Tab-separated table of C-alpha atoms in Angstrom:
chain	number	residue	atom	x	y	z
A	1	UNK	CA	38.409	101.143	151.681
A	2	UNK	CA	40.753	98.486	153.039
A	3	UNK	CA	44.641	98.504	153.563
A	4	UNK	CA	45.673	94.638	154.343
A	5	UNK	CA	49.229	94.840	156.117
A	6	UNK	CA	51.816	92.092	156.278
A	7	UNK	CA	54.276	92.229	158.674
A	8	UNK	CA	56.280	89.009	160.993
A	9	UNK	CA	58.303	89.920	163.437
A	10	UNK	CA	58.832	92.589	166.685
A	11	UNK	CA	61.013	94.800	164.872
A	12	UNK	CA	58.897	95.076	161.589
A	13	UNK	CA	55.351	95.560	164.030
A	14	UNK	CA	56.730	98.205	166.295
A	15	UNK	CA	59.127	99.740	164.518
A	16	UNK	CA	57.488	99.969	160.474
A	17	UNK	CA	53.804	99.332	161.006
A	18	UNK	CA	52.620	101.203	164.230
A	19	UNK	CA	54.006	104.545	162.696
A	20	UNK	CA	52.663	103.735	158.958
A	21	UNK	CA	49.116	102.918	160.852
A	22	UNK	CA	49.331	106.231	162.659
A	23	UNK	CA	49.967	108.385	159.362
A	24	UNK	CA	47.736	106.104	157.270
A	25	UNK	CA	44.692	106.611	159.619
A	26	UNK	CA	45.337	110.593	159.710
A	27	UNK	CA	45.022	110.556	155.753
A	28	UNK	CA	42.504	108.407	155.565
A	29	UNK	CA	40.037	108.351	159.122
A	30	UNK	CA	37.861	105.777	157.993
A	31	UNK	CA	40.091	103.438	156.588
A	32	UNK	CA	39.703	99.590	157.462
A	33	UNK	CA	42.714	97.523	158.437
A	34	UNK	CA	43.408	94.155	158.365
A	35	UNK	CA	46.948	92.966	159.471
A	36	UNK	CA	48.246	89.845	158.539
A	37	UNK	CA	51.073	87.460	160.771
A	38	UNK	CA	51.999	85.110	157.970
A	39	UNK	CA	53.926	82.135	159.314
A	40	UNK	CA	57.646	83.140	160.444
A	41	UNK	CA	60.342	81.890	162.927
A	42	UNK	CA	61.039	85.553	163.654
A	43	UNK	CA	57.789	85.764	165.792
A	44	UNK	CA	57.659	86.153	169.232
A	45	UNK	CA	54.043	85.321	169.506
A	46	UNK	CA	52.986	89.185	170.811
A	47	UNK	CA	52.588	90.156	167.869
A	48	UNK	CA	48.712	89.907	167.488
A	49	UNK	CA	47.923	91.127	171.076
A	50	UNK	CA	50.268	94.394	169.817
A	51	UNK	CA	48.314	95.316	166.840
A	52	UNK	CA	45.130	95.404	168.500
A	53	UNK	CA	46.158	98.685	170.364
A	54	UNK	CA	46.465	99.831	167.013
A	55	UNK	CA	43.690	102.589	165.680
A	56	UNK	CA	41.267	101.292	162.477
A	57	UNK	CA	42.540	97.406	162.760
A	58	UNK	CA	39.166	95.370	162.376
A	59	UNK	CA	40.808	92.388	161.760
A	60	UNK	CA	44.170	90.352	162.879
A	61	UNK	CA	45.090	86.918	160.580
A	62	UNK	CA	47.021	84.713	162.443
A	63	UNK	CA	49.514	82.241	160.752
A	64	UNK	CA	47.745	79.304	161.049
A	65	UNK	CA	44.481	80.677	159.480
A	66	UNK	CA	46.831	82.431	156.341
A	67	UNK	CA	48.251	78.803	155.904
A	68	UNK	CA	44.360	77.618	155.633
A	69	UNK	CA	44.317	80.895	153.130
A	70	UNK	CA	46.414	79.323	150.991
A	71	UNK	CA	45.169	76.004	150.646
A	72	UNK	CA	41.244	77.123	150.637
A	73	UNK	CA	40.603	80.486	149.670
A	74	UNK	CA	37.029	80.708	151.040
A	75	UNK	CA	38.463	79.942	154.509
A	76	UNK	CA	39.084	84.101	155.011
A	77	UNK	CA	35.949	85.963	153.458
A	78	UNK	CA	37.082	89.353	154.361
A	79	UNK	CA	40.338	88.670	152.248
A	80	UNK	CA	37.966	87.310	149.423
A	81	UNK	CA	35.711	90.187	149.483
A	82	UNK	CA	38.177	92.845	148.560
A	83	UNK	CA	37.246	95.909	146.833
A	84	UNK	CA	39.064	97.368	144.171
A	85	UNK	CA	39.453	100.427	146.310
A	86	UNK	CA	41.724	98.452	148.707
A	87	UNK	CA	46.021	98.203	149.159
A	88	UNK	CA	48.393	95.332	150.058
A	89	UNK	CA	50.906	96.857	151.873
A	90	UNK	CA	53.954	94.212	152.440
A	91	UNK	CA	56.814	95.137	155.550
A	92	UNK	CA	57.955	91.989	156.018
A	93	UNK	CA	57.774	88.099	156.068
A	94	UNK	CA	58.351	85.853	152.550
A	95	UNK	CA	57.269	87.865	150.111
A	96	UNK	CA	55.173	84.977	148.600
A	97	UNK	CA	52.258	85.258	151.136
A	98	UNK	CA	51.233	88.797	149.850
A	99	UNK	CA	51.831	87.701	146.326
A	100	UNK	CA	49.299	85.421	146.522
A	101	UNK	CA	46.736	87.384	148.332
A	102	UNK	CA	47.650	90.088	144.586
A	103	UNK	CA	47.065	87.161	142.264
A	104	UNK	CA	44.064	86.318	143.823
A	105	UNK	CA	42.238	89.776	144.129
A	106	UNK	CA	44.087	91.929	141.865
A	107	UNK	CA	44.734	94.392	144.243
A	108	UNK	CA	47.844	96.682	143.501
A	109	UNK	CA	51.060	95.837	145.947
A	110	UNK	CA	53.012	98.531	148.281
A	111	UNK	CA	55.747	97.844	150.089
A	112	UNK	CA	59.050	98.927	151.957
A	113	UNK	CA	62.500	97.790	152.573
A	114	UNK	CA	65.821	98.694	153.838
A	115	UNK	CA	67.766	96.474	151.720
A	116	UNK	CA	67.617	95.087	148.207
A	117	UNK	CA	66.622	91.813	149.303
A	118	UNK	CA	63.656	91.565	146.762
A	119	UNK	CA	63.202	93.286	143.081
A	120	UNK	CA	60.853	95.728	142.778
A	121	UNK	CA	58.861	93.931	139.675
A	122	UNK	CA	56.050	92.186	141.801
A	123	UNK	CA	55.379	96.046	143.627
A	124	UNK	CA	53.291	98.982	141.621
A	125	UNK	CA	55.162	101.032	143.896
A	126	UNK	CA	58.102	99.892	146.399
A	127	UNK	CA	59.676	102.368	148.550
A	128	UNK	CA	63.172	101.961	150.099
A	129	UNK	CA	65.137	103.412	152.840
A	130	UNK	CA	67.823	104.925	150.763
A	131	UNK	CA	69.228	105.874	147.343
A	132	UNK	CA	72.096	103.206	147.807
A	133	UNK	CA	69.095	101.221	147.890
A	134	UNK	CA	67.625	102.485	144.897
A	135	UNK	CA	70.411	102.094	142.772
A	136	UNK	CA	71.490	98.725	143.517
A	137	UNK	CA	68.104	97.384	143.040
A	138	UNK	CA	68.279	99.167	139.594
A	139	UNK	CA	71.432	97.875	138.743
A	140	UNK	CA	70.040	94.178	139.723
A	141	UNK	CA	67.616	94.937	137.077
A	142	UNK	CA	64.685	96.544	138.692
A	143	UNK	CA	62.487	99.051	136.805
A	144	UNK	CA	63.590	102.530	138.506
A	145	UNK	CA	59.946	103.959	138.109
A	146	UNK	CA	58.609	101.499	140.788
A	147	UNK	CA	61.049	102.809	143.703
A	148	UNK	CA	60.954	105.713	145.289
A	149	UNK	CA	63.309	106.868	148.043
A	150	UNK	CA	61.174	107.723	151.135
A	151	UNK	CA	63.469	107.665	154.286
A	152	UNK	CA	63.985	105.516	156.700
A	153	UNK	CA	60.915	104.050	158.140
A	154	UNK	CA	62.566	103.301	161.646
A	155	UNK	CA	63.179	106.310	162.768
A	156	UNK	CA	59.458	107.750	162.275
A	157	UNK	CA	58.978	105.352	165.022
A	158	UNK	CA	61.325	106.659	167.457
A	159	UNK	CA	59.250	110.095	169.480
A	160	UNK	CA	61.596	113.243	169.325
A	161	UNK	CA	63.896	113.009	172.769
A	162	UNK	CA	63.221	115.044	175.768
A	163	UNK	CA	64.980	116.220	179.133
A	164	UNK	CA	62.770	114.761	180.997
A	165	UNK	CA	63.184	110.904	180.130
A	166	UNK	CA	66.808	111.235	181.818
A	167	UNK	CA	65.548	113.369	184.809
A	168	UNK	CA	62.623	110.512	185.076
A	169	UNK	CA	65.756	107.820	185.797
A	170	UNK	CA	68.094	109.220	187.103
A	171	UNK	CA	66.435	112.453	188.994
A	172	UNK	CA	69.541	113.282	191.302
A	173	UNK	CA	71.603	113.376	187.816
A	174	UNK	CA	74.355	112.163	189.274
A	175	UNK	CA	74.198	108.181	188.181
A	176	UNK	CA	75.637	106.327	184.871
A	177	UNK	CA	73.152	105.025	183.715
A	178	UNK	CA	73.152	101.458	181.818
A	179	UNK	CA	70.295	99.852	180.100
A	180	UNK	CA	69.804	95.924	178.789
A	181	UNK	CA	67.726	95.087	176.306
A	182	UNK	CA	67.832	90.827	176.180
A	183	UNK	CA	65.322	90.975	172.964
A	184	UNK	CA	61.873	90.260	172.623
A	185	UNK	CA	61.514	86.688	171.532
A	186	UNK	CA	61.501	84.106	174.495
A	187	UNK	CA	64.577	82.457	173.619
A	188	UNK	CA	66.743	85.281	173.253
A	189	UNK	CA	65.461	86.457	176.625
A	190	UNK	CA	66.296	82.869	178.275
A	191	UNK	CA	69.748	82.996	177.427
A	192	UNK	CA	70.259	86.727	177.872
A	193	UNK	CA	68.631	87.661	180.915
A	194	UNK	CA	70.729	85.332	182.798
A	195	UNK	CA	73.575	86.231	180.925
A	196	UNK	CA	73.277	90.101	181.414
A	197	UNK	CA	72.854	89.318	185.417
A	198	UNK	CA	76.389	87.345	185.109
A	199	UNK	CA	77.520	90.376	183.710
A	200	UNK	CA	76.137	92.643	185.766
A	201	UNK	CA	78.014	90.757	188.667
A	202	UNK	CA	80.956	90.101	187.248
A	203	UNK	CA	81.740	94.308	187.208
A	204	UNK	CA	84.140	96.051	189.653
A	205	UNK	CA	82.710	98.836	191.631
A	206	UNK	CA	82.790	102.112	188.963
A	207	UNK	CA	84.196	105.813	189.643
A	208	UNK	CA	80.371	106.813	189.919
A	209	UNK	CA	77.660	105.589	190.392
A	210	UNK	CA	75.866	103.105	188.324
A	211	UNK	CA	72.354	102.714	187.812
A	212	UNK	CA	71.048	99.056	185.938
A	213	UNK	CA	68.007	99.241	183.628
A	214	UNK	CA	66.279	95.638	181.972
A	215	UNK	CA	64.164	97.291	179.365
A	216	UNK	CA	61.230	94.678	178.631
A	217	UNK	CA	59.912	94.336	175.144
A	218	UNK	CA	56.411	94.782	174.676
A	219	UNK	CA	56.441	91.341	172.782
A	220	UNK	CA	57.055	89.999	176.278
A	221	UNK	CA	56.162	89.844	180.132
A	222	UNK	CA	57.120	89.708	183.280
A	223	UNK	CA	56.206	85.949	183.104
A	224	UNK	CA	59.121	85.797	180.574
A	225	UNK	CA	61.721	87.064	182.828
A	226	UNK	CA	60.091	84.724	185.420
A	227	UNK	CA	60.640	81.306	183.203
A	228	UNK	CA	63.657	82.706	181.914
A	229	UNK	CA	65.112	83.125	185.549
A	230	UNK	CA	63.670	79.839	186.705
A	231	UNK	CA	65.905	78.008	184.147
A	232	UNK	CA	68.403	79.212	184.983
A	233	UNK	CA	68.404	78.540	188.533
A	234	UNK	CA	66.824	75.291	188.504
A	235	UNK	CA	63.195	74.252	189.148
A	236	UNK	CA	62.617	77.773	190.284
A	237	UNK	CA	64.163	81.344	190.511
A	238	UNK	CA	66.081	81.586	194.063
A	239	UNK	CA	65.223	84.348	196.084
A	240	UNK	CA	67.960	86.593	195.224
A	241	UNK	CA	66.931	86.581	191.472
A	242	UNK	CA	63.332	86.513	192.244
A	243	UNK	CA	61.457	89.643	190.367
A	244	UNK	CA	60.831	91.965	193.159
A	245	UNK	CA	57.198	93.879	191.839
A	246	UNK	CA	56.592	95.710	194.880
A	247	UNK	CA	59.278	98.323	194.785
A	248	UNK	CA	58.727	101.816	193.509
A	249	UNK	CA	58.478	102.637	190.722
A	250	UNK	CA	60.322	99.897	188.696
A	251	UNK	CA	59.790	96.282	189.685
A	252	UNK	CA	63.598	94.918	190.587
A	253	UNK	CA	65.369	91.840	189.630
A	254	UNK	CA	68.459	91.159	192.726
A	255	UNK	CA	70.997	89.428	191.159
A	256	UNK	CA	72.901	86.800	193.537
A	257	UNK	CA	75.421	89.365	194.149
A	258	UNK	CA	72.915	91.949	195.260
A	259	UNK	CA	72.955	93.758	192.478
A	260	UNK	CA	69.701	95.791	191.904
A	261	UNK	CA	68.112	95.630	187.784
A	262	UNK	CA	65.081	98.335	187.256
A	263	UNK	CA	62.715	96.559	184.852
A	264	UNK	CA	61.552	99.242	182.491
A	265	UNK	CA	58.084	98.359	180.497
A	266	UNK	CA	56.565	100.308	177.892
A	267	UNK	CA	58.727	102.537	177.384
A	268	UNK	CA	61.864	101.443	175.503
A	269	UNK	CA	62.637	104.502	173.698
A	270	UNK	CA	62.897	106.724	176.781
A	271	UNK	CA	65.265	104.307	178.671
A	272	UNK	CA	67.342	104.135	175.432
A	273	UNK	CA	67.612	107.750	175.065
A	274	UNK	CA	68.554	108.435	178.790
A	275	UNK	CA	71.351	105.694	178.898
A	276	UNK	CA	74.888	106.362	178.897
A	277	UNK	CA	75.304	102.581	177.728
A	278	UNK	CA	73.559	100.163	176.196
A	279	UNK	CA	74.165	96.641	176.529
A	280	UNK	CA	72.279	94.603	173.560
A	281	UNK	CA	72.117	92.218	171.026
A	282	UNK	CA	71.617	93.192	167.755
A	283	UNK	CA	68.729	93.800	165.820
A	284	UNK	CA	65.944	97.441	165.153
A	285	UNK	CA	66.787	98.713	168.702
A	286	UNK	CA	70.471	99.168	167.528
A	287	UNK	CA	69.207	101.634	164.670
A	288	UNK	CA	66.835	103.474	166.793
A	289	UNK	CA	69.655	103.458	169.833
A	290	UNK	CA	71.776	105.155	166.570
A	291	UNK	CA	68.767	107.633	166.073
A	292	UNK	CA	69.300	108.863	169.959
A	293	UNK	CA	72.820	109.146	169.581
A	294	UNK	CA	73.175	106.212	172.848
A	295	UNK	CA	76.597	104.510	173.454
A	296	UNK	CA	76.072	100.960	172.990
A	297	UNK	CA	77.910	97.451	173.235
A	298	UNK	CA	76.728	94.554	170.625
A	299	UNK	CA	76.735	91.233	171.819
A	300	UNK	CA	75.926	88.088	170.303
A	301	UNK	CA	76.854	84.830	172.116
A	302	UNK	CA	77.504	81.960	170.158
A	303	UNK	CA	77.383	79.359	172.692
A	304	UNK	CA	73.684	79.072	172.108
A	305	UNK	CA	73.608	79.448	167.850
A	306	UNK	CA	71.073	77.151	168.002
A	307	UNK	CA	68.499	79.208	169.788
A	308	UNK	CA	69.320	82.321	166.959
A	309	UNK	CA	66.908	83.068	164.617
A	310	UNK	CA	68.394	83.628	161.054
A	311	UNK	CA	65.298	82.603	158.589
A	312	UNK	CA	65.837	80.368	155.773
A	313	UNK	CA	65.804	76.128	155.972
A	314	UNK	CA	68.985	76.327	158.885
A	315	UNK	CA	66.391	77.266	161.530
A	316	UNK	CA	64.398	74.578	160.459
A	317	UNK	CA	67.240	72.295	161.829
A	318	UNK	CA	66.557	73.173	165.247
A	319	UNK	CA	63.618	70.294	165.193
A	320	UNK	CA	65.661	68.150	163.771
A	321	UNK	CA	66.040	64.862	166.752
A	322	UNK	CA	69.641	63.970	167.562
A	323	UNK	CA	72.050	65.824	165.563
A	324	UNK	CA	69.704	69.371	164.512
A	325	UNK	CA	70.851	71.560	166.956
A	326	UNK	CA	74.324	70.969	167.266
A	327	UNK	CA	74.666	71.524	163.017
A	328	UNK	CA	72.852	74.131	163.507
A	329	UNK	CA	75.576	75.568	165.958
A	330	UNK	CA	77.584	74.472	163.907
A	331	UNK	CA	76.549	76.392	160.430
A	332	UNK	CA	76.356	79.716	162.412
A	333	UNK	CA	79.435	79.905	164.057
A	334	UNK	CA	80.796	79.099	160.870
A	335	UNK	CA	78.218	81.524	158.879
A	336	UNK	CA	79.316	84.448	161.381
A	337	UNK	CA	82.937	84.952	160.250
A	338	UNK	CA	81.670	85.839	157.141
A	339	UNK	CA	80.093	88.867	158.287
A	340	UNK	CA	82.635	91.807	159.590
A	341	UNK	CA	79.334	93.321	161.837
A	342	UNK	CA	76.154	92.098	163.251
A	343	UNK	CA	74.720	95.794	164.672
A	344	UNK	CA	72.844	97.266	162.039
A	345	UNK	CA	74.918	101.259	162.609
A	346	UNK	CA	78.076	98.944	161.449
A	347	UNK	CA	76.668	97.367	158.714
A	348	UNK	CA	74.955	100.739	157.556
A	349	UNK	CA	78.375	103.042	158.290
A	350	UNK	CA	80.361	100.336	156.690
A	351	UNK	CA	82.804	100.539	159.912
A	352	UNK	CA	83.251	99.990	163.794
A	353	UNK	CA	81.425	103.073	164.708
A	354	UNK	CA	80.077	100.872	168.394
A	355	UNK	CA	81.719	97.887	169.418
A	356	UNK	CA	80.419	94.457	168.940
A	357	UNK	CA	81.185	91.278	170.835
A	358	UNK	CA	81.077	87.950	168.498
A	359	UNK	CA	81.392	84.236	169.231
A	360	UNK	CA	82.363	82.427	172.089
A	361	UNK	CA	82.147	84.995	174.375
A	362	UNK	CA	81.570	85.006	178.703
A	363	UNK	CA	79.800	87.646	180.962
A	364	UNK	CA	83.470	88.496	182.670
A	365	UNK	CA	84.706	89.275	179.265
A	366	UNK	CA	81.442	91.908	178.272
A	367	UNK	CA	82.068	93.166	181.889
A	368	UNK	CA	85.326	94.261	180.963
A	369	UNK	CA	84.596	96.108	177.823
A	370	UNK	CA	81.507	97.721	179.888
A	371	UNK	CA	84.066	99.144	182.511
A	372	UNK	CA	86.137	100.502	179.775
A	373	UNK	CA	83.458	102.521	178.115
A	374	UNK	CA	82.094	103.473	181.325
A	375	UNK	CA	85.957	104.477	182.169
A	376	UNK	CA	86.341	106.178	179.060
A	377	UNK	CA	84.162	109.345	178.756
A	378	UNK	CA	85.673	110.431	175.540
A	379	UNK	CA	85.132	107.345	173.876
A	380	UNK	CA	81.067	107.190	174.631
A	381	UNK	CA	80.940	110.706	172.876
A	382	UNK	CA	82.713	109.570	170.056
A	383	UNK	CA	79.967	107.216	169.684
A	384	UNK	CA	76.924	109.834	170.726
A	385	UNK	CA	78.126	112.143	167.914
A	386	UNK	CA	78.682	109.977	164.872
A	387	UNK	CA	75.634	107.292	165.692
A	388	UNK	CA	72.947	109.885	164.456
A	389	UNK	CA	74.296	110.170	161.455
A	390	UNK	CA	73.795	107.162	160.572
A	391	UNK	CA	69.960	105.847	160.235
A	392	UNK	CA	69.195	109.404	157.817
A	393	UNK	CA	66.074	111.046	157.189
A	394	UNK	CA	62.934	109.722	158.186
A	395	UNK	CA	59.378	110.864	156.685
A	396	UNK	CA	58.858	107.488	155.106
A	397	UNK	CA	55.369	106.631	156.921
A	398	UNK	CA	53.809	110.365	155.803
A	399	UNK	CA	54.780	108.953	152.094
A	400	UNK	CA	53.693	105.461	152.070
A	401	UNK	CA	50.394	107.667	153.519
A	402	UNK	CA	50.290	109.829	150.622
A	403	UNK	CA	50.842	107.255	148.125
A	404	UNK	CA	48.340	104.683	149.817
A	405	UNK	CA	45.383	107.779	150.067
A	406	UNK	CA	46.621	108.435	145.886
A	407	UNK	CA	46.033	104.850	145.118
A	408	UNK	CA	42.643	104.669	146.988
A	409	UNK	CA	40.998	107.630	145.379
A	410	UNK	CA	41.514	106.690	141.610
């Protein structure tokens, strides 16, 4: 019995496929799994050395050997050798890439989404996040049969919260606490670590004490921070940004003011969950930030569009020579003001419910919208009791489970 996974980027790995592994593999002990990268700007290139932790994955296709896939089928024998007693199960990526691996093999297609991107027609079964979902998937002309409501798939990624994450922080309990999270691809983290730093400096001393947090994605390393301080500072990080590693029992980033940044690793959920801020740009940590109830401030510089990944043929522009990057800039500021909200709780609420930063913004400016939640008690609870309303119910990894062991014993 084989499940073959696709999945492309950070969010989709950590946050959709490591808890749909961990139920599928309780159903179904000896199941075989082979995950598949299929080509994607929205990779950070950790993917493949993620999913190896992963329990029952005997196999890992890179994009470059998919690409081969599709030009020369023989090229991937354990693809071609496919039992009827196997499952596609698609989380994300261009939904062509597992279509083809169905037309050639025959093998029924599963998948999941949180939005109505794509109709359920290609899927024998397609489970989605929500009824809203459902039904406007249905009224695009899907057949209703093939979807089935299962919960949001997020949140059975996010572990239950305990006491002890804050006490493991901040053990006096008498700190704020504010966590960063710069993203996991490189070049969101070479723009915003140095841009979080500015910001960190560019705050006035707070009523209490304030403890700084980088949380570093597991899609990344130290040696990310490193090139990603080194440029920039010049040919190399100076010593008062220089990643500190021998202090206990965070390695330390100083910023030039003297400013002191814990670097958290592994463990982004507990740093999330014990924050009375989060600064962030948008993307899955927003929703599971929602799930914890944590205060949070969205930003998303525009001075740098070009380095954003939005998928389609405009990130393609990037490589253009001359003129690529600056349209690209160009399309995205533009693109942007179409949007009322970038942080997935927004878009999902339909309203403010955290604030968001947009555009041409500067580190002085986020500074001054992190003193005033910091300053403004009342307002962070605000946030802490609507946010976890907002992802809903999980319990959509013990379905897909279910449905996946169903399929496999017919």
């Amino acid at each position: 019995m084989t499940i073959v996974i696709f999945a492309n980027s950070p969010g989709e790995i950590a946050s959709w496929v490591k808890p749909a592994v961990e139920h599928i593999v309780k159903a179904l002990p000896r199941i075989r799994l082979i995950i598949v990268t299929p080509p994607c700007q929205w990779r950070s290139g950790g993917e493949s050395l993620f999913c190896t932790a992963l329990p029952n994955v005997v196999r890992i296709i890179e994009p470059w050997e998919y690409l081969r896939y599709l030009i020369r089928p023989g090229s991937l024998p354990e693809l071609r050798r496919l039992s009827p007693r196997s499952v596609i199960l698609y989380f994300g990526g261009e939904l062509f890439y597992p279509l083809v691996l169905q037309r050639r093999t025959g093998v029924p297609l599963v998948g999941y989404r949180q939005d109505a991107h794509y109709s359920a027609k290609r899927f024998q079964r397609l489970f989605v996040s929500t009824p809203r979902v459902r039904d406007r998937l249905i009224t695009q002309g899907s057949d209703g049969n093939k979807i089935e409501v299962a919960g949001n798939l997020m949140i059975d990624g996010c572990p239950p919260p305990s006491p002890h994450w804050r006490q493991q922080f901040d053990p006096p309990g008498q700190q704020l606490i504010v966590s960063l999270f710069p993203g996991s691809r490189k070049n969101e983290i070479r723009y915003m670590l140095p841009f979080f730093l500015k910001t960190v400096d560019s705050l006035k001393p707070a009523q209490q004490a304030v403890r700084f947090f980088l949380s570093l994605s597991p899609f990344a390393g130290l040696s990310d921070l490193e090139r990603a301080l080194a440029s920039s500072t010049g040919s190399e990080p100076s010593p008062k940004t220089r990643i500190l590693t021998t202090e206990h029992p965070f390695p330390v980033i100083k910023t030039p003011q003297g400013q002191s940044i814990e670097i958290v690793q592994k463990h982004p959920h507990e740093i999330m969950a014990a924050s009375d801020l989060m600064l962030t740009i948008p993307g899955t940590k927003t929703l599971e930030a929602a799930f914890y109830g944590t205060p949070m401030l969205v930003v998303t510089p525009l001075e740098r569009a070009e380095d954003i990944n939005i998928g389609g043929l405009v990130d393609f522009l990037s490589y253009l020579p001359l003129f690529g990057k600056r349209l690209k800039r160009k399309l995205i500021q533009k693109a942007v003001r179409r949007f009322p909200f970038t942080a997935l709780p927004n878009i999902i609420a339909g309203e403010s419910v955290v604030p968001e930063l947009v555009g041409k913004i500067t580190p002085d400016l986020v500074a001054r919208e992190v003193e005033h939640i910091l300053h403004n008690p009342g307002y962070r609870d605000t946030m802490r009791k609507k946010l976890p309303r907002i992802p809903g119910p999980g319990g959509a990894a013990l379905r897909i489970a279910e449905y996946c062991a169903e399929l496999l014993s017919q």
